[in-house]
C-alpha cells in the first residue's frame, strides 16, 4: 500500500494537481501530506514504536508515575502545528535523526509538572544533598546551544544541576564522523562530553537496560547510574552484594575532570552472612592515574555515616566523588574494600568482614576544543 500510494503521490505532483483539489479524498490528501514529509521513515517508525511499547509496558509495572508523565505524541501533524514546525526547524532530515522525530510522534516528552521532576525518564541520583533527575523535554522546550563551533540540541535536562542530554546537530568537519548526530551527556559551561552513540541506538539500548534490570528502581525512581555494564564493578562476599558505578560530572570545574560514583550494599543471602546485621566501619580506596601512578585514601565510615545494614533493612546506598589531581594526573579508575563489623560498632559479634571492590574504570570524556 505504501508503494502504491507513493506512486499516486508522484502522479499528483507531476500532473500539477494541488493537495487541496476536491478530486482527492480527504484521506488521500492526508497521506500525500504524510508521504511528502515522512517518506523514508518506515523502518524508523517500526523500530522506535517497538522500543516505546516495551518502555510503556515496563513503566506500567515498575514506575506508574513515570508512565503517567509521558505526554501525548505529536502525531502526523501538518506544518501548521507550532510544535512540529519547531521540531523540524532544529532537526535535520537525516536518517540518523529520524528516530528522534518518530519518538516525538509517539510521545511529546514528559509533562511539565513539578511532581514528575523526580521521575525523569533518564534517571536520577542524589549526592551530598544535591538531587539530579534528567527529564525528557517536550518539543516546545527543545533548544540548540552553541558550544564554540558545536551546536547541540538539548532534549533532556535537570533543572537542579543543569546536566543535559543532547544531540550534536552541527560540528566541525574533523569531528563529524566521530560525533555528529550522536547523543552526548554534557553541560553548556563545560567543553567536555560523554558520547552515547546515535539516538536510535542509545534509546533502544537504554530501554533494554531497564527491562533487564540494569538500573535499580526505588519507589518508581530510576537510578541514573546502572548496576552492571561499562563503568561498573560488583562483588558478592559474605552474602552481601557490593556494586559500584561511576559517571562523569560535567558541572564541576573547567580544569579537573570530576566523577560521581555510587556504592550500593545489599544483603542477598542472609544465611551466608550469618548475622542479623552488620555496620560499616571503614573504607579504603586505591585510585589509579595515568603513567602508573596511584594514591591511597581511606577513613572511618562513608559520607559522614556508619550505616547499619540488617536483614530487616538490607539495602544501603551512598554517592561520592573522585577527581583528577592538580599536578595533571588524570584518574583512570579505582578499587578498594569496605570493612564491616558483625552486629554493630557498639556490640560487635565477631571478626571484621571485608567487602572487596574490584577495579572500576571511569568514563573519560571527550574534550571539545
mmCIF file of C-alpha atoms in Angstrom:
data_model
loop_
_atom_site.group_PDB
_atom_site.id
_atom_site.type_symbol
_atom_site.label_atom_id
_atom_site.label_comp_id
_atom_site.label_asym_id
_atom_site.label_seq_id
_atom_site.Cartn_x
_atom_site.Cartn_y
_atom_site.Cartn_z
ATOM 1 C CA UNK A 1 0.000 0.000 0.000
ATOM 2 C CA UNK A 2 2.822 2.388 0.844
ATOM 3 C CA UNK A 3 4.454 1.861 -2.544
ATOM 4 C CA UNK A 4 1.131 2.221 -4.382
ATOM 5 C CA UNK A 5 0.330 5.468 -2.592
ATOM 6 C CA UNK A 6 3.863 6.706 -3.167
ATOM 7 C CA UNK A 7 3.255 6.313 -6.912
ATOM 8 C CA UNK A 8 -0.016 8.190 -6.589
ATOM 9 C CA UNK A 9 1.784 10.983 -4.785
ATOM 10 C CA UNK A 10 4.214 11.392 -7.643
ATOM 11 C CA UNK A 11 1.328 11.271 -10.150
ATOM 12 C CA UNK A 12 -0.464 14.114 -8.400
ATOM 13 C CA UNK A 13 2.698 16.156 -8.187
ATOM 14 C CA UNK A 14 3.531 15.660 -11.867
ATOM 15 C CA UNK A 15 0.008 16.483 -13.024
ATOM 16 C CA UNK A 16 0.023 19.788 -11.207
ATOM 17 C CA UNK A 17 -2.997 18.965 -9.101
ATOM 18 C CA UNK A 18 -2.762 20.727 -5.716
ATOM 19 C CA UNK A 19 -3.142 18.903 -2.433
ATOM 20 C CA UNK A 20 -6.414 20.719 -1.755
ATOM 21 C CA UNK A 21 -8.031 19.630 -5.045
ATOM 22 C CA UNK A 22 -11.500 18.322 -4.299
ATOM 23 C CA UNK A 23 -10.963 15.354 -6.593
ATOM 24 C CA UNK A 24 -8.620 13.948 -3.984
ATOM 25 C CA UNK A 25 -10.304 12.456 -0.971
ATOM 26 C CA UNK A 26 -9.524 13.778 2.488
ATOM 27 C CA UNK A 27 -7.694 10.592 3.411
ATOM 28 C CA UNK A 28 -5.682 10.710 0.219
ATOM 29 C CA UNK A 29 -4.661 14.304 0.905
ATOM 30 C CA UNK A 30 -3.601 13.340 4.410
ATOM 31 C CA UNK A 31 -1.495 10.516 3.042
ATOM 32 C CA UNK A 32 0.093 12.781 0.456
ATOM 33 C CA UNK A 33 0.970 15.275 3.208
ATOM 34 C CA UNK A 34 2.393 12.439 5.312
ATOM 35 C CA UNK A 35 4.389 10.985 2.434
ATOM 36 C CA UNK A 36 5.910 14.298 1.433
ATOM 37 C CA UNK A 37 7.074 14.973 4.973
ATOM 38 C CA UNK A 38 7.830 11.499 6.321
ATOM 39 C CA UNK A 39 8.832 9.321 3.362
ATOM 40 C CA UNK A 40 11.723 7.093 4.319
ATOM 41 C CA UNK A 41 10.622 6.872 7.974
ATOM 42 C CA UNK A 42 9.013 3.422 7.818
ATOM 43 C CA UNK A 43 11.911 1.459 9.325
ATOM 44 C CA UNK A 44 12.498 4.144 11.948
ATOM 45 C CA UNK A 45 8.844 4.069 12.977
ATOM 46 C CA UNK A 46 8.793 0.284 13.315
ATOM 47 C CA UNK A 47 11.930 0.179 15.459
ATOM 48 C CA UNK A 48 11.131 3.120 17.760
ATOM 49 C CA UNK A 49 7.482 2.112 18.165
ATOM 50 C CA UNK A 50 8.656 -1.308 19.354
ATOM 51 C CA UNK A 51 11.016 0.262 21.904
ATOM 52 C CA UNK A 52 8.344 2.682 23.118
ATOM 53 C CA UNK A 53 5.870 -0.180 23.564
ATOM 54 C CA UNK A 54 8.458 -2.054 25.662
ATOM 55 C CA UNK A 55 9.127 1.101 27.701
ATOM 56 C CA UNK A 56 5.410 1.650 28.348
ATOM 57 C CA UNK A 57 4.935 -1.963 29.461
ATOM 58 C CA UNK A 58 7.977 -1.799 31.740
ATOM 59 C CA UNK A 59 6.969 1.552 33.266
ATOM 60 C CA UNK A 60 3.417 0.300 33.889
ATOM 61 C CA UNK A 61 4.872 -2.447 36.113
ATOM 62 C CA UNK A 62 7.797 -0.655 37.763
ATOM 63 C CA UNK A 63 7.103 3.095 37.659
ATOM 64 C CA UNK A 64 3.468 4.097 37.058
ATOM 65 C CA UNK A 65 4.477 7.662 37.962
ATOM 66 C CA UNK A 66 6.877 7.734 35.030
ATOM 67 C CA UNK A 67 4.313 6.257 32.648
ATOM 68 C CA UNK A 68 1.689 8.829 33.606
ATOM 69 C CA UNK A 69 4.194 11.633 32.984
ATOM 70 C CA UNK A 70 4.511 10.819 29.278
ATOM 71 C CA UNK A 71 2.718 13.445 27.185
ATOM 72 C CA UNK A 72 0.566 12.513 24.171
ATOM 73 C CA UNK A 73 2.515 12.282 20.942
ATOM 74 C CA UNK A 74 2.623 14.952 18.282
ATOM 75 C CA UNK A 75 1.305 12.516 15.677
ATOM 76 C CA UNK A 76 1.478 13.009 11.936
ATOM 77 C CA UNK A 77 0.712 16.715 12.123
ATOM 78 C CA UNK A 78 0.974 19.229 9.329
ATOM 79 C CA UNK A 79 3.211 22.274 9.039
ATOM 80 C CA UNK A 80 0.634 24.477 10.803
ATOM 81 C CA UNK A 81 1.475 22.782 14.101
ATOM 82 C CA UNK A 82 3.874 25.002 16.033
ATOM 83 C CA UNK A 83 5.499 22.117 17.996
ATOM 84 C CA UNK A 84 6.093 20.121 14.809
ATOM 85 C CA UNK A 85 7.352 23.164 12.930
ATOM 86 C CA UNK A 86 9.788 23.983 15.708
ATOM 87 C CA UNK A 87 10.897 20.373 15.937
ATOM 88 C CA UNK A 88 11.587 20.174 12.219
ATOM 89 C CA UNK A 89 13.379 23.505 12.378
ATOM 90 C CA UNK A 90 16.065 22.193 14.732
ATOM 91 C CA UNK A 91 16.309 18.622 13.436
ATOM 92 C CA UNK A 92 17.896 17.983 10.076
ATOM 93 C CA UNK A 93 16.176 15.447 7.817
ATOM 94 C CA UNK A 94 18.883 12.810 8.001
ATOM 95 C CA UNK A 95 18.465 9.060 8.587
ATOM 96 C CA UNK A 96 20.325 9.406 11.883
ATOM 97 C CA UNK A 97 17.765 11.931 13.200
ATOM 98 C CA UNK A 98 14.564 10.241 12.068
ATOM 99 C CA UNK A 99 14.438 8.029 15.146
ATOM 100 C CA UNK A 100 14.368 11.209 17.233
ATOM 101 C CA UNK A 101 11.438 12.628 15.239
ATOM 102 C CA UNK A 102 9.498 9.375 15.472
ATOM 103 C CA UNK A 103 9.843 9.322 19.269
ATOM 104 C CA UNK A 104 8.139 12.726 19.467
ATOM 105 C CA UNK A 105 5.448 11.467 17.139
ATOM 106 C CA UNK A 106 4.677 8.849 19.814
ATOM 107 C CA UNK A 107 5.234 10.893 22.997
ATOM 108 C CA UNK A 108 5.938 14.626 23.267
ATOM 109 C CA UNK A 109 8.335 14.316 26.185
ATOM 110 C CA UNK A 110 7.250 14.368 29.823
ATOM 111 C CA UNK A 111 4.552 16.634 31.180
ATOM 112 C CA UNK A 112 5.998 19.699 32.873
ATOM 113 C CA UNK A 113 4.506 19.117 36.295
ATOM 114 C CA UNK A 114 6.557 19.596 39.442
ATOM 115 C CA UNK A 115 5.619 16.269 40.936
ATOM 116 C CA UNK A 116 7.127 14.440 37.983
ATOM 117 C CA UNK A 117 10.554 16.067 38.220
ATOM 118 C CA UNK A 118 11.788 13.244 40.476
ATOM 119 C CA UNK A 119 10.753 10.706 37.841
ATOM 120 C CA UNK A 120 12.996 11.758 34.974
ATOM 121 C CA UNK A 121 12.979 9.212 32.170
ATOM 122 C CA UNK A 122 16.771 9.142 32.002
ATOM 123 C CA UNK A 123 17.370 8.551 35.696
ATOM 124 C CA UNK A 124 18.131 10.286 38.972
ATOM 125 C CA UNK A 125 20.774 10.388 41.690
ATOM 126 C CA UNK A 126 21.449 12.210 44.950
ATOM 127 C CA UNK A 127 24.950 13.217 46.027
ATOM 128 C CA UNK A 128 25.859 15.309 49.087
ATOM 129 C CA UNK A 129 22.293 16.582 49.318
ATOM 130 C CA UNK A 130 22.116 17.580 45.626
ATOM 131 C CA UNK A 131 19.382 15.825 43.644
ATOM 132 C CA UNK A 132 19.599 15.329 39.879
ATOM 133 C CA UNK A 133 16.833 13.957 37.668
ATOM 134 C CA UNK A 134 17.074 14.010 33.865
ATOM 135 C CA UNK A 135 13.600 14.772 32.477
ATOM 136 C CA UNK A 136 12.650 14.299 28.826
ATOM 137 C CA UNK A 137 11.762 17.716 27.354
ATOM 138 C CA UNK A 138 8.596 18.349 25.331
ATOM 139 C CA UNK A 139 9.072 19.711 21.806
ATOM 140 C CA UNK A 140 8.196 23.279 22.817
ATOM 141 C CA UNK A 141 11.199 23.305 25.175
ATOM 142 C CA UNK A 142 13.778 21.939 22.754
ATOM 143 C CA UNK A 143 16.690 24.298 22.213
ATOM 144 C CA UNK A 144 20.014 24.334 20.410
ATOM 145 C CA UNK A 145 23.002 25.535 22.413
ATOM 146 C CA UNK A 146 26.223 26.767 20.854
ATOM 147 C CA UNK A 147 29.495 25.475 22.268
ATOM 148 C CA UNK A 148 32.260 27.093 20.240
ATOM 149 C CA UNK A 149 31.849 25.512 16.772
ATOM 150 C CA UNK A 150 29.460 22.841 18.035
ATOM 151 C CA UNK A 151 25.647 23.023 18.029
ATOM 152 C CA UNK A 152 23.856 20.650 20.385
ATOM 153 C CA UNK A 153 20.109 20.032 20.532
ATOM 154 C CA UNK A 154 19.065 19.628 24.182
ATOM 155 C CA UNK A 155 16.288 17.057 24.728
ATOM 156 C CA UNK A 156 16.717 16.120 28.421
ATOM 157 C CA UNK A 157 17.842 18.212 31.386
ATOM 158 C CA UNK A 158 17.949 18.555 35.154
ATOM 159 C CA UNK A 159 16.747 21.914 36.475
ATOM 160 C CA UNK A 160 18.821 21.500 39.659
ATOM 161 C CA UNK A 161 22.261 20.557 38.326
ATOM 162 C CA UNK A 162 21.922 21.773 34.697
ATOM 163 C CA UNK A 163 23.145 18.442 33.406
ATOM 164 C CA UNK A 164 21.896 17.719 29.900
ATOM 165 C CA UNK A 165 21.462 15.064 27.272
ATOM 166 C CA UNK A 166 21.697 16.429 23.760
ATOM 167 C CA UNK A 167 22.355 15.560 20.126
ATOM 168 C CA UNK A 168 25.251 17.070 18.186
ATOM 169 C CA UNK A 169 23.441 18.564 15.175
ATOM 170 C CA UNK A 170 26.404 20.509 13.774
ATOM 171 C CA UNK A 171 30.148 20.362 14.345
ATOM 172 C CA UNK A 172 33.489 20.948 12.591
ATOM 173 C CA UNK A 173 34.229 18.526 9.770
ATOM 174 C CA UNK A 174 37.072 16.986 11.752
ATOM 175 C CA UNK A 175 34.545 15.774 14.370
ATOM 176 C CA UNK A 176 31.662 14.902 12.021
ATOM 177 C CA UNK A 177 32.428 11.218 11.536
ATOM 178 C CA UNK A 178 33.030 10.747 15.260
ATOM 179 C CA UNK A 179 30.109 12.501 16.963
ATOM 180 C CA UNK A 180 27.686 14.214 14.532
ATOM 181 C CA UNK A 181 24.086 13.216 15.350
ATOM 182 C CA UNK A 182 25.328 11.377 18.451
ATOM 183 C CA UNK A 183 23.712 11.667 21.876
ATOM 184 C CA UNK A 184 26.049 13.265 24.401
ATOM 185 C CA UNK A 185 25.950 13.881 28.127
ATOM 186 C CA UNK A 186 27.122 17.445 28.715
ATOM 187 C CA UNK A 187 26.749 20.772 30.462
ATOM 188 C CA UNK A 188 26.843 24.005 28.404
ATOM 189 C CA UNK A 189 29.512 25.648 30.556
ATOM 190 C CA UNK A 190 31.849 22.697 30.030
ATOM 191 C CA UNK A 191 33.608 21.683 26.833
ATOM 192 C CA UNK A 192 33.606 18.013 27.821
ATOM 193 C CA UNK A 193 31.073 15.443 26.666
ATOM 194 C CA UNK A 194 30.448 11.716 27.026
ATOM 195 C CA UNK A 195 29.451 10.106 23.721
ATOM 196 C CA UNK A 196 26.457 7.744 23.920
ATOM 197 C CA UNK A 197 26.064 6.894 20.219
ATOM 198 C CA UNK A 198 23.364 7.616 17.638
ATOM 199 C CA UNK A 199 19.940 8.380 19.086
ATOM 200 C CA UNK A 200 18.196 5.218 17.905
ATOM 201 C CA UNK A 201 20.948 3.016 19.297
ATOM 202 C CA UNK A 202 21.049 4.997 22.529
ATOM 203 C CA UNK A 203 17.287 4.812 23.093
ATOM 204 C CA UNK A 204 16.933 1.121 22.197
ATOM 205 C CA UNK A 205 19.878 0.220 24.426
ATOM 206 C CA UNK A 206 18.547 2.296 27.323
ATOM 207 C CA UNK A 207 15.093 0.697 27.195
ATOM 208 C CA UNK A 208 16.665 -2.766 27.064
ATOM 209 C CA UNK A 209 18.847 -1.921 30.071
ATOM 210 C CA UNK A 210 15.714 -1.016 32.061
ATOM 211 C CA UNK A 211 13.972 -4.232 31.061
ATOM 212 C CA UNK A 212 16.997 -6.311 32.023
ATOM 213 C CA UNK A 213 17.176 -4.635 35.467
ATOM 214 C CA UNK A 214 20.484 -2.894 34.769
ATOM 215 C CA UNK A 215 19.168 0.157 36.646
ATOM 216 C CA UNK A 216 17.864 -0.052 40.203
ATOM 217 C CA UNK A 217 14.311 1.207 40.764
ATOM 218 C CA UNK A 218 13.366 2.570 44.189
ATOM 219 C CA UNK A 219 9.795 3.857 44.690
ATOM 220 C CA UNK A 220 9.438 4.280 40.929
ATOM 221 C CA UNK A 221 12.632 6.361 40.584
ATOM 222 C CA UNK A 222 15.243 5.103 38.097
ATOM 223 C CA UNK A 223 18.835 5.172 39.282
ATOM 224 C CA UNK A 224 20.827 7.131 36.688
ATOM 225 C CA UNK A 225 23.937 5.047 37.334
ATOM 226 C CA UNK A 226 23.490 1.427 36.194
ATOM 227 C CA UNK A 227 24.257 -1.584 38.342
ATOM 228 C CA UNK A 228 26.019 -3.527 35.577
ATOM 229 C CA UNK A 229 27.821 -2.949 32.300
ATOM 230 C CA UNK A 230 30.600 -0.476 31.455
ATOM 231 C CA UNK A 231 31.952 1.681 34.294
ATOM 232 C CA UNK A 232 30.544 -0.595 36.980
ATOM 233 C CA UNK A 233 32.032 -3.128 39.376
ATOM 234 C CA UNK A 234 30.317 -5.755 41.506
ATOM 235 C CA UNK A 235 31.292 -8.389 44.047
ATOM 236 C CA UNK A 236 29.469 -10.836 46.299
ATOM 237 C CA UNK A 237 31.025 -11.652 49.669
ATOM 238 C CA UNK A 238 29.517 -12.926 52.945
ATOM 239 C CA UNK A 239 26.058 -12.776 51.358
ATOM 240 C CA UNK A 240 26.351 -9.046 50.599
ATOM 241 C CA UNK A 241 26.483 -7.722 47.055
ATOM 242 C CA UNK A 242 28.558 -4.547 46.680
ATOM 243 C CA UNK A 243 28.037 -2.607 43.458
ATOM 244 C CA UNK A 244 29.935 0.490 42.358
ATOM 245 C CA UNK A 245 29.019 2.562 39.305
ATOM 246 C CA UNK A 246 30.601 5.787 38.107
ATOM 247 C CA UNK A 247 29.647 8.646 35.773
ATOM 248 C CA UNK A 248 31.296 11.829 34.554
ATOM 249 C CA UNK A 249 30.227 15.118 36.159
ATOM 250 C CA UNK A 250 30.078 17.902 33.601
ATOM 251 C CA UNK A 251 29.301 20.687 36.043
ATOM 252 C CA UNK A 252 32.208 20.815 38.452
ATOM 253 C CA UNK A 253 35.330 22.617 37.221
ATOM 254 C CA UNK A 254 36.812 23.675 33.878
ATOM 255 C CA UNK A 255 40.223 22.239 34.728
ATOM 256 C CA UNK A 256 39.759 18.986 36.606
ATOM 257 C CA UNK A 257 37.575 16.121 35.489
ATOM 258 C CA UNK A 258 35.268 15.060 38.302
ATOM 259 C CA UNK A 259 33.341 11.799 38.512
ATOM 260 C CA UNK A 260 30.480 10.772 40.738
ATOM 261 C CA UNK A 261 30.408 7.210 41.956
ATOM 262 C CA UNK A 262 27.571 5.349 43.606
ATOM 263 C CA UNK A 263 28.040 2.455 46.034
ATOM 264 C CA UNK A 264 25.210 0.052 46.818
ATOM 265 C CA UNK A 265 25.231 -2.606 49.546
ATOM 266 C CA UNK A 266 22.516 -5.257 49.583
ATOM 267 C CA UNK A 267 22.115 -8.399 51.646
ATOM 268 C CA UNK A 268 21.121 -11.086 49.150
ATOM 269 C CA UNK A 269 21.865 -14.190 51.261
ATOM 270 C CA UNK A 270 21.266 -13.819 54.993
ATOM 271 C CA UNK A 271 22.319 -17.424 55.606
ATOM 272 C CA UNK A 272 25.757 -16.804 54.073
ATOM 273 C CA UNK A 273 26.047 -13.626 56.131
ATOM 274 C CA UNK A 274 25.309 -15.444 59.355
ATOM 275 C CA UNK A 275 24.305 -12.330 61.306
ATOM 276 C CA UNK A 276 21.110 -10.318 61.613
ATOM 277 C CA UNK A 277 23.004 -7.078 60.983
ATOM 278 C CA UNK A 278 26.378 -5.577 60.098
ATOM 279 C CA UNK A 279 27.627 -1.998 60.445
ATOM 280 C CA UNK A 280 30.079 -0.260 58.153
ATOM 281 C CA UNK A 281 33.282 0.679 59.929
ATOM 282 C CA UNK A 282 35.886 1.836 57.383
ATOM 283 C CA UNK A 283 36.531 2.390 53.681
ATOM 284 C CA UNK A 284 39.703 2.129 51.599
ATOM 285 C CA UNK A 285 40.327 3.277 48.014
ATOM 286 C CA UNK A 286 43.294 2.827 45.694
ATOM 287 C CA UNK A 287 42.882 5.485 42.991
ATOM 288 C CA UNK A 288 44.856 4.866 39.811
ATOM 289 C CA UNK A 289 46.083 7.628 37.486
ATOM 290 C CA UNK A 290 47.952 7.685 34.212
ATOM 291 C CA UNK A 291 51.625 6.767 33.949
ATOM 292 C CA UNK A 292 51.161 4.026 36.564
ATOM 293 C CA UNK A 293 50.731 6.453 39.459
ATOM 294 C CA UNK A 294 48.250 5.978 42.271
ATOM 295 C CA UNK A 295 47.145 7.306 45.630
ATOM 296 C CA UNK A 296 45.523 5.652 48.647
ATOM 297 C CA UNK A 297 42.689 7.182 50.634
ATOM 298 C CA UNK A 298 40.533 5.843 53.424
ATOM 299 C CA UNK A 299 38.821 6.638 56.650
ATOM 300 C CA UNK A 300 36.019 5.895 59.046
ATOM 301 C CA UNK A 301 32.503 5.455 57.669
ATOM 302 C CA UNK A 302 31.197 6.855 54.392
ATOM 303 C CA UNK A 303 29.944 10.417 53.745
ATOM 304 C CA UNK A 304 29.861 11.011 57.497
ATOM 305 C CA UNK A 305 27.721 7.958 58.208
ATOM 306 C CA UNK A 306 28.170 4.475 59.688
ATOM 307 C CA UNK A 307 25.224 2.671 58.096
ATOM 308 C CA UNK A 308 23.692 -0.359 59.776
ATOM 309 C CA UNK A 309 22.593 -2.953 57.225
ATOM 310 C CA UNK A 310 20.263 -5.626 58.500
ATOM 311 C CA UNK A 311 18.003 -8.437 57.384
ATOM 312 C CA UNK A 312 15.068 -6.082 58.012
ATOM 313 C CA UNK A 313 16.714 -3.214 56.098
ATOM 314 C CA UNK A 314 19.052 -4.972 53.672
ATOM 315 C CA UNK A 315 19.759 -2.051 51.321
ATOM 316 C CA UNK A 316 22.050 0.980 51.658
ATOM 317 C CA UNK A 317 23.376 3.381 49.004
ATOM 318 C CA UNK A 318 25.579 6.445 49.017
ATOM 319 C CA UNK A 319 27.202 8.688 46.414
ATOM 320 C CA UNK A 320 30.563 10.467 46.461
ATOM 321 C CA UNK A 321 33.176 11.905 44.070
ATOM 322 C CA UNK A 322 36.664 11.267 42.714
ATOM 323 C CA UNK A 323 38.662 13.643 40.506
ATOM 324 C CA UNK A 324 41.926 14.375 38.704
ATOM 325 C CA UNK A 325 44.823 15.664 40.770
ATOM 326 C CA UNK A 326 46.137 19.235 40.436
ATOM 327 C CA UNK A 327 49.515 18.151 39.022
ATOM 328 C CA UNK A 328 47.890 16.954 35.778
ATOM 329 C CA UNK A 329 47.322 13.394 36.950
ATOM 330 C CA UNK A 330 44.220 12.066 35.152
ATOM 331 C CA UNK A 331 42.235 9.499 37.118
ATOM 332 C CA UNK A 332 41.654 6.248 35.201
ATOM 333 C CA UNK A 333 39.783 4.214 37.802
ATOM 334 C CA UNK A 334 39.806 2.917 41.360
ATOM 335 C CA UNK A 335 39.403 -0.178 43.521
ATOM 336 C CA UNK A 336 39.295 -0.925 47.232
ATOM 337 C CA UNK A 337 37.300 -2.511 50.024
ATOM 338 C CA UNK A 338 34.953 -1.826 52.924
ATOM 339 C CA UNK A 339 35.311 -3.113 56.464
ATOM 340 C CA UNK A 340 32.118 -4.043 58.301
ATOM 341 C CA UNK A 341 31.519 -5.248 61.869
ATOM 342 C CA UNK A 342 29.040 -8.092 62.547
ATOM 343 C CA UNK A 343 26.262 -6.883 64.823
ATOM 344 C CA UNK A 344 27.116 -3.221 65.410
ATOM 345 C CA UNK A 345 30.061 -0.999 66.281
ATOM 346 C CA UNK A 346 28.847 -0.785 69.886
ATOM 347 C CA UNK A 347 28.180 -4.520 70.189
ATOM 348 C CA UNK A 348 30.375 -6.490 67.751
ATOM 349 C CA UNK A 349 29.510 -10.161 67.388
ATOM 350 C CA UNK A 350 32.588 -11.427 65.558
ATOM 351 C CA UNK A 351 35.589 -10.639 63.413
ATOM 352 C CA UNK A 352 35.516 -7.860 60.835
ATOM 353 C CA UNK A 353 34.040 -8.584 57.410
ATOM 354 C CA UNK A 354 35.842 -7.361 54.270
ATOM 355 C CA UNK A 355 33.807 -6.479 51.175
ATOM 356 C CA UNK A 356 36.096 -6.110 48.129
ATOM 357 C CA UNK A 357 35.527 -3.676 45.266
ATOM 358 C CA UNK A 358 37.178 -4.806 42.007
ATOM 359 C CA UNK A 359 38.685 -2.147 39.733
ATOM 360 C CA UNK A 360 36.133 0.148 38.102
ATOM 361 C CA UNK A 361 37.063 2.324 35.123
ATOM 362 C CA UNK A 362 35.880 5.937 34.819
ATOM 363 C CA UNK A 363 34.209 7.222 31.594
ATOM 364 C CA UNK A 364 36.829 9.730 30.408
ATOM 365 C CA UNK A 365 35.008 12.496 28.458
ATOM 366 C CA UNK A 366 35.813 13.860 25.036
ATOM 367 C CA UNK A 367 37.283 17.380 25.003
ATOM 368 C CA UNK A 368 35.605 19.762 22.531
ATOM 369 C CA UNK A 369 38.193 22.375 21.595
#
